[in-house]
Short mmCIF file of N, CA and C in Angstrom, two decimals:
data_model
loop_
_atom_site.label_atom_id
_atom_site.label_comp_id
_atom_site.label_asym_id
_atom_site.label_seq_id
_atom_site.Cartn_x
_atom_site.Cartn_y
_atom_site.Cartn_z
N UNK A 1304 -12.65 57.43 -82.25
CA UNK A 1304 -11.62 56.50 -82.69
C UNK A 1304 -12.18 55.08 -82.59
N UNK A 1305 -12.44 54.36 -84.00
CA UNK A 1305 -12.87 52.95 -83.56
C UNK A 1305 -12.06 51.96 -83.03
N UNK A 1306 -12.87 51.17 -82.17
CA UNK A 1306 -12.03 50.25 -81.48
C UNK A 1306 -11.41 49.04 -81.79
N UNK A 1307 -10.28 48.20 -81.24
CA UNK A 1307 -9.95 47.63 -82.24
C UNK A 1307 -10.75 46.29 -82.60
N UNK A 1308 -11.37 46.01 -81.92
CA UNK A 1308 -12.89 45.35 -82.51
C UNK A 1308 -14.02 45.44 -83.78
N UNK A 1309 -13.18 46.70 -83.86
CA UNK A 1309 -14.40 47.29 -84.96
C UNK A 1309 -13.09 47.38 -86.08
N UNK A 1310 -11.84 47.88 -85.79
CA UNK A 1310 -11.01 47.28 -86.80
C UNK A 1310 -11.11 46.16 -87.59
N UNK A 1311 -11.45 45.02 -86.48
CA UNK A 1311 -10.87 43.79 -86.89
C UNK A 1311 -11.89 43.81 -88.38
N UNK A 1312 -13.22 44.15 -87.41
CA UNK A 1312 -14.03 43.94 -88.84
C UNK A 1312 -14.10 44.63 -89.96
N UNK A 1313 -12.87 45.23 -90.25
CA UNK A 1313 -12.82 45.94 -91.05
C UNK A 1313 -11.71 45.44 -91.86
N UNK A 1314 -11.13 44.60 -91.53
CA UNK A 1314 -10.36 43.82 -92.22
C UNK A 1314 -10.70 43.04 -93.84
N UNK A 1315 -9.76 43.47 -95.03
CA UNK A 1315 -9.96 42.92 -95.78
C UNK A 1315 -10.32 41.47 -96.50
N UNK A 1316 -11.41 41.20 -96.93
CA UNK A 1316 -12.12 40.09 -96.62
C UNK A 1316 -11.80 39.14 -97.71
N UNK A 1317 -11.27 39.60 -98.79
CA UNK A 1317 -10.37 38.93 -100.12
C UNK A 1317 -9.64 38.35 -99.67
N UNK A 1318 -8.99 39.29 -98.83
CA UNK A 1318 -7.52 38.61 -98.45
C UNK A 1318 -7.20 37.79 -97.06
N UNK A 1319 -8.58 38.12 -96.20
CA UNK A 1319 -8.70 37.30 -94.90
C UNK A 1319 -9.03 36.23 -94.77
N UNK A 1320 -9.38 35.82 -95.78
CA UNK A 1320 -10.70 34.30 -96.31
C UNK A 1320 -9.30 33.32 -95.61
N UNK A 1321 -9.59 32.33 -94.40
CA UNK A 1321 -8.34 31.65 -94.33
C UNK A 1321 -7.74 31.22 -96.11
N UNK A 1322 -8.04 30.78 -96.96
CA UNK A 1322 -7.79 29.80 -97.85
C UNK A 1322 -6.46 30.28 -98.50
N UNK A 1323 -7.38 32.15 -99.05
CA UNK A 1323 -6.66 32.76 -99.87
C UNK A 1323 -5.51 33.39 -98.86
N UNK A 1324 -5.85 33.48 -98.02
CA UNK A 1324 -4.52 34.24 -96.74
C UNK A 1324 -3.63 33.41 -96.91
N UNK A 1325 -4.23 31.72 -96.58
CA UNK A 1325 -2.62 30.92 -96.81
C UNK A 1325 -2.00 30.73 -98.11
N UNK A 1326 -3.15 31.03 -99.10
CA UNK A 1326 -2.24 30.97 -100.64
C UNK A 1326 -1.48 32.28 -100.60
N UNK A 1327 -1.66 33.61 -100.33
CA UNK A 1327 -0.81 34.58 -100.76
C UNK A 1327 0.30 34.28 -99.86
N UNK A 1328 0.14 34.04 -98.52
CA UNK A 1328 1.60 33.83 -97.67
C UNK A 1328 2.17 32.82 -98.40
N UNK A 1329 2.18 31.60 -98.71
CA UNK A 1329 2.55 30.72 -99.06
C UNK A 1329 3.27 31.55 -100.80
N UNK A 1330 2.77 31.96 -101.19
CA UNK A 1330 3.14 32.92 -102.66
C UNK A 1330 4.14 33.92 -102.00
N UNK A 1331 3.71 34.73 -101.00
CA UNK A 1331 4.92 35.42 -100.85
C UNK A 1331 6.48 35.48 -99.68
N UNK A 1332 6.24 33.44 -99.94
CA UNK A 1332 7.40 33.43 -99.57
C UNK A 1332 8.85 32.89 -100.62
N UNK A 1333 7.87 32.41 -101.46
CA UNK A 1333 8.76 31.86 -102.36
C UNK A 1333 8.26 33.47 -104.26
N UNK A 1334 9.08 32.84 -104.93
CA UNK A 1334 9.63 33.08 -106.43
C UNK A 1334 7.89 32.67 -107.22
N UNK A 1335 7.86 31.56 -107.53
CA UNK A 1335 6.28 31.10 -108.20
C UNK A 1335 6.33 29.46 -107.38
N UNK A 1336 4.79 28.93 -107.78
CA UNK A 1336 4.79 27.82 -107.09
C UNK A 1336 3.74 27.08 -107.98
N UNK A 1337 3.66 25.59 -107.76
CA UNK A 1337 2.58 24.90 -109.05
C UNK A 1337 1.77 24.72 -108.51
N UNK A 1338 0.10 24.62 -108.93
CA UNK A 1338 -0.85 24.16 -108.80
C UNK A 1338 -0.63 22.85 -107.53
N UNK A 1339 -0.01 21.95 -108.23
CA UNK A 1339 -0.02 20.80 -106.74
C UNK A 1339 0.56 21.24 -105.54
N UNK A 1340 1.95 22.07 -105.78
CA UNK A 1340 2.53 22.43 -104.64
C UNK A 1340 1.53 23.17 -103.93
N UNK A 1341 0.72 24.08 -104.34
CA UNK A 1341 -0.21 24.83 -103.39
C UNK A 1341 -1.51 24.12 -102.99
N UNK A 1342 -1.85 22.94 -104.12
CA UNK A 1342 -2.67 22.24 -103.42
C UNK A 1342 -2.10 21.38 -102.10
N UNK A 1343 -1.48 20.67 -102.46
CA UNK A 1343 -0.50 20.05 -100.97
C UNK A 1343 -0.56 21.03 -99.55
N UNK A 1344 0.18 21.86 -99.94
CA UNK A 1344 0.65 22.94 -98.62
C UNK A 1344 -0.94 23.41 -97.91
N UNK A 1345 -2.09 24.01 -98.90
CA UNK A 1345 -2.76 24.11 -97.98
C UNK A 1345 -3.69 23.33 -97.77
N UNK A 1346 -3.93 21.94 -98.61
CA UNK A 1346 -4.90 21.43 -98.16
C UNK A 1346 -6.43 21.23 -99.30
N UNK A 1347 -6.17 22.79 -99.71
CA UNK A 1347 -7.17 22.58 -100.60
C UNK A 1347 -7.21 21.31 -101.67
N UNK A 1348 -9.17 21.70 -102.25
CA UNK A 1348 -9.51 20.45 -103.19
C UNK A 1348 -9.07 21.38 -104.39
N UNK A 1349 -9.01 20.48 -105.76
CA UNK A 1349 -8.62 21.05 -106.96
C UNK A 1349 -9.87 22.19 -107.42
N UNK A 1350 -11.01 21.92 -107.04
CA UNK A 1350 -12.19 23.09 -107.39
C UNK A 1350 -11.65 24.09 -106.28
N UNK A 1351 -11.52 24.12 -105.41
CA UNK A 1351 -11.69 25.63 -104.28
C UNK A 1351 -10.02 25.85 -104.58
N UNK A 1352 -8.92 25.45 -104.76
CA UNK A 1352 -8.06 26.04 -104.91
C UNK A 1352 -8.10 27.06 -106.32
N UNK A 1353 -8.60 26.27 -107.18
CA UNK A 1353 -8.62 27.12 -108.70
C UNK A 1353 -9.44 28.02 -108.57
N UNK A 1354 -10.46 28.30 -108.06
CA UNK A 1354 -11.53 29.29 -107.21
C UNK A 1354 -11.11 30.77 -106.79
N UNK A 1355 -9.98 30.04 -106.05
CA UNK A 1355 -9.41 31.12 -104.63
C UNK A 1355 -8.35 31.75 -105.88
N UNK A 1356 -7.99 30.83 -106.63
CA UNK A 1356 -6.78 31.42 -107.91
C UNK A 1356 -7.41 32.36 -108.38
N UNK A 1357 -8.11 32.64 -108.95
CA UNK A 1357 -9.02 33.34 -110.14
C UNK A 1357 -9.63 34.23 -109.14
N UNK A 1358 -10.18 34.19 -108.03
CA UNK A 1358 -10.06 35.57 -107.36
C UNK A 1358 -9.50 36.42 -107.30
N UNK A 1359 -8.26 35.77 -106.75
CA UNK A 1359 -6.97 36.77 -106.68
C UNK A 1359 -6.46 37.48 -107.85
N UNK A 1360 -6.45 36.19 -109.01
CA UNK A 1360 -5.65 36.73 -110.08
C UNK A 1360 -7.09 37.83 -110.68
N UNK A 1361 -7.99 37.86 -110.35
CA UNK A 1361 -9.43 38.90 -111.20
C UNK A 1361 -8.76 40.18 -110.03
N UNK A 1362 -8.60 39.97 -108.97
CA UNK A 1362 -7.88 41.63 -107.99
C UNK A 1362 -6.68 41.81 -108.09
N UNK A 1363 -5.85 41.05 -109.04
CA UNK A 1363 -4.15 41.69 -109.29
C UNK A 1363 -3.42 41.23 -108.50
N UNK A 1364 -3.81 40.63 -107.36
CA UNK A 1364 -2.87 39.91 -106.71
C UNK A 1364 -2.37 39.28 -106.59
N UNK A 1365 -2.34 38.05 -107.42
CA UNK A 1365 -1.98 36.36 -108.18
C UNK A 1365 -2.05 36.63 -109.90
N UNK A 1366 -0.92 36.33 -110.30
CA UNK A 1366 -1.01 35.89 -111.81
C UNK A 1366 -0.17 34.79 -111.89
N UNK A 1367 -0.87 34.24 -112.92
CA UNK A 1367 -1.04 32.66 -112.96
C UNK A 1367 -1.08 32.08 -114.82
N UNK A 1368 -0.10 31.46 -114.62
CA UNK A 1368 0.54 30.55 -116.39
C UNK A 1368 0.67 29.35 -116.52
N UNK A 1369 -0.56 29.54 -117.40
CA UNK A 1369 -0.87 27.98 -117.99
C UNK A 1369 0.05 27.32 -119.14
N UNK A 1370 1.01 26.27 -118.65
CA UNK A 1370 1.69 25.47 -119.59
C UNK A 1370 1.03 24.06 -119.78
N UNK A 1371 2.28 23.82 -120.41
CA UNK A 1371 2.28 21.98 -120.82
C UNK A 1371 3.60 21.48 -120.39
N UNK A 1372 3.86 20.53 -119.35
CA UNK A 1372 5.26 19.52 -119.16
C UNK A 1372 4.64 18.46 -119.56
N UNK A 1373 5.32 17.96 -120.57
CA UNK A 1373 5.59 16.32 -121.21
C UNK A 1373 4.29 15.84 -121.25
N UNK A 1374 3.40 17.01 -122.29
CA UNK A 1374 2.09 16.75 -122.43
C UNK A 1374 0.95 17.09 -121.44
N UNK A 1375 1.07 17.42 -120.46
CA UNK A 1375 0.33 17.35 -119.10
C UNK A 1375 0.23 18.84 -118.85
N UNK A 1376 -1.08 19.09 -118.31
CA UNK A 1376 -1.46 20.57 -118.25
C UNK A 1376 -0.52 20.75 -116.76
N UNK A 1377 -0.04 22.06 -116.67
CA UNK A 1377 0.66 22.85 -115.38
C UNK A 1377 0.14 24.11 -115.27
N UNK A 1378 -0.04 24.17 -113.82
CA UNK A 1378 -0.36 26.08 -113.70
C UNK A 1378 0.66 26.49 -112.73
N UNK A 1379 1.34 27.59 -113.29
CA UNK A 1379 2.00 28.17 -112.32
C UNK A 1379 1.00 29.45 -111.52
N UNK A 1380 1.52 29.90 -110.53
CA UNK A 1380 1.22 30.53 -109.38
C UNK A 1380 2.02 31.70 -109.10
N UNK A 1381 2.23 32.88 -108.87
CA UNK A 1381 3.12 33.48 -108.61
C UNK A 1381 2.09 35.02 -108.18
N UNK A 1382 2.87 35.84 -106.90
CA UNK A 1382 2.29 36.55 -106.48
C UNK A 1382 2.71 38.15 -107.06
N UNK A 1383 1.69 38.82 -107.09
CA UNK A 1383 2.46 40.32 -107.81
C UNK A 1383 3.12 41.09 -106.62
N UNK A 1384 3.40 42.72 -107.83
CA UNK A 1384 3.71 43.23 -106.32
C UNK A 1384 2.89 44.01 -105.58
N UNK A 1385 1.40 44.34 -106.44
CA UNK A 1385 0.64 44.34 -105.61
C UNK A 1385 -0.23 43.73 -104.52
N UNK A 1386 0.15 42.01 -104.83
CA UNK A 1386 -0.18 41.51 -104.05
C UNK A 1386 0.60 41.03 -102.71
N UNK A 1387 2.03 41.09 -103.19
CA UNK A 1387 2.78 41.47 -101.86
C UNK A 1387 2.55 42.26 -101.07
N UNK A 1388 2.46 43.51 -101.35
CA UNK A 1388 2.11 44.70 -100.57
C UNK A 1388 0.75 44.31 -99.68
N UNK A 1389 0.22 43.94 -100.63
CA UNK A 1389 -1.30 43.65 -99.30
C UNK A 1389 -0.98 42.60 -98.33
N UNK A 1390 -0.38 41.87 -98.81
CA UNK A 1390 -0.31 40.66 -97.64
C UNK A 1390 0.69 41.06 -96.84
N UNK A 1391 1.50 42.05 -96.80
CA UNK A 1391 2.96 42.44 -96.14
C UNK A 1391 1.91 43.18 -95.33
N UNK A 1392 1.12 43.94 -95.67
CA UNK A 1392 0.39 45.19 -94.80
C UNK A 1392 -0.86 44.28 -94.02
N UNK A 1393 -1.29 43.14 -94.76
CA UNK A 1393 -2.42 42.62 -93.83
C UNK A 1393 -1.43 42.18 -92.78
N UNK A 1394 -0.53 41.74 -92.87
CA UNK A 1394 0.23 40.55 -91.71
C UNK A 1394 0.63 41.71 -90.75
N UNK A 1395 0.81 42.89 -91.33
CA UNK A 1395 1.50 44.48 -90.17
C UNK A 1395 0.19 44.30 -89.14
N UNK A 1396 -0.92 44.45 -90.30
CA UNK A 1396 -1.95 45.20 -89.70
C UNK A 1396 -2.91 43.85 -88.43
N UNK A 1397 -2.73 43.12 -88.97
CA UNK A 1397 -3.07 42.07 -87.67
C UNK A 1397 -1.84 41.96 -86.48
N UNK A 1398 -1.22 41.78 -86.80
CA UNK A 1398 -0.14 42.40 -85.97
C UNK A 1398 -0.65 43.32 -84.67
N UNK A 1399 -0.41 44.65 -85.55
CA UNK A 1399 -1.47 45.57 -84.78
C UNK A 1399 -2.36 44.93 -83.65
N UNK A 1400 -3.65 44.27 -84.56
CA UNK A 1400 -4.32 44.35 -83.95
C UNK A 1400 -4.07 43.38 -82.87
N UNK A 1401 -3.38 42.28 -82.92
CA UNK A 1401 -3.26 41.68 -81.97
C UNK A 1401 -2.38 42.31 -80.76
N UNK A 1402 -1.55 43.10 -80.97
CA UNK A 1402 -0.44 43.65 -79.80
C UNK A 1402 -1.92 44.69 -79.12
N UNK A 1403 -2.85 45.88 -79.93
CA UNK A 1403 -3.92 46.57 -79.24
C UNK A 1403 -5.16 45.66 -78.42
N UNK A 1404 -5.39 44.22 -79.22
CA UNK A 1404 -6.44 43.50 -78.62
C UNK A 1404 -5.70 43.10 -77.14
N UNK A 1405 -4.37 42.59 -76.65
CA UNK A 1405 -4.04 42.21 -75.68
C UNK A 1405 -3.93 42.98 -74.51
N UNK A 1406 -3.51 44.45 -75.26
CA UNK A 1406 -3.46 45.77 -74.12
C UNK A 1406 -5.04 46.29 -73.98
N UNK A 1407 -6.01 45.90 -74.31
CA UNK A 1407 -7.46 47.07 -74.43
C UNK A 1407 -8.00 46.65 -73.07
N UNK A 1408 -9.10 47.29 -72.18
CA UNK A 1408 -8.77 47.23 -71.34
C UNK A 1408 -10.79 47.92 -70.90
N UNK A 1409 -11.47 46.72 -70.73
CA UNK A 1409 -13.08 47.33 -70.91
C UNK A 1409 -13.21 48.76 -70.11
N UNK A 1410 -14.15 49.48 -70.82
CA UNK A 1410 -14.41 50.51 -70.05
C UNK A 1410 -15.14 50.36 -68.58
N UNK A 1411 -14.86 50.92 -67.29
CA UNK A 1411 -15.47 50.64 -66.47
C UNK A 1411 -16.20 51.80 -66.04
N UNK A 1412 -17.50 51.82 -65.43
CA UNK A 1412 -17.91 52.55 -65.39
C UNK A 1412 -18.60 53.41 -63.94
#
């Protein structure tokens, strides 16, 4: 049975990247969200946010619509439901691991 150390590293790495972790949470708390709003919230620059976009949206987990308001390019943001599901199950699964990392207990010998 691996330990949960060896879990951790087994953790999905798409979705662990801090950047993209806080874009999908941030996606799956709300409906859709714009390009600035997600630049704001996490911080990111306009290159690594559009980056982390097009990752997600190339693994199904972000799809993303390009308009025009009052002439001016907009991207919306919005998370699927496959990409809910992963981030609902990454957030379980750290979870996990954090309630097993606090109880583990070195082998003594």
């Amino acid at each position: 049975m691996p330990s949960v150390f060896e879990e951790m590293a087994g953790l999905d790495r798409l979705i662990h990247e801090p950047a993209r972790l806080s874009i999908l949470t941030a996606l799956s708390a709300c409906k859709r969200a714009d390009f600035i709003f997600l630049q704001r919230l996490t911080g990111l620059t306009v290159g690594n946010l559009s980056s982390h976009l097009s990752r997600l949206e190339e693994a199904g987990l972000v799809r993303t619509e390009k308009q025009f308001i009052d002439k001016r390019p907009n991207t919306l943001a919005e998370i699927t439901d496959k990409g809910r599901q992963a981030i609902d199950e990454h957030w379980r699964l750290l979870e996990a691991l954090h309630k097993d990392a606090q109880e583990w207990k070195p082998e003594q010998s």
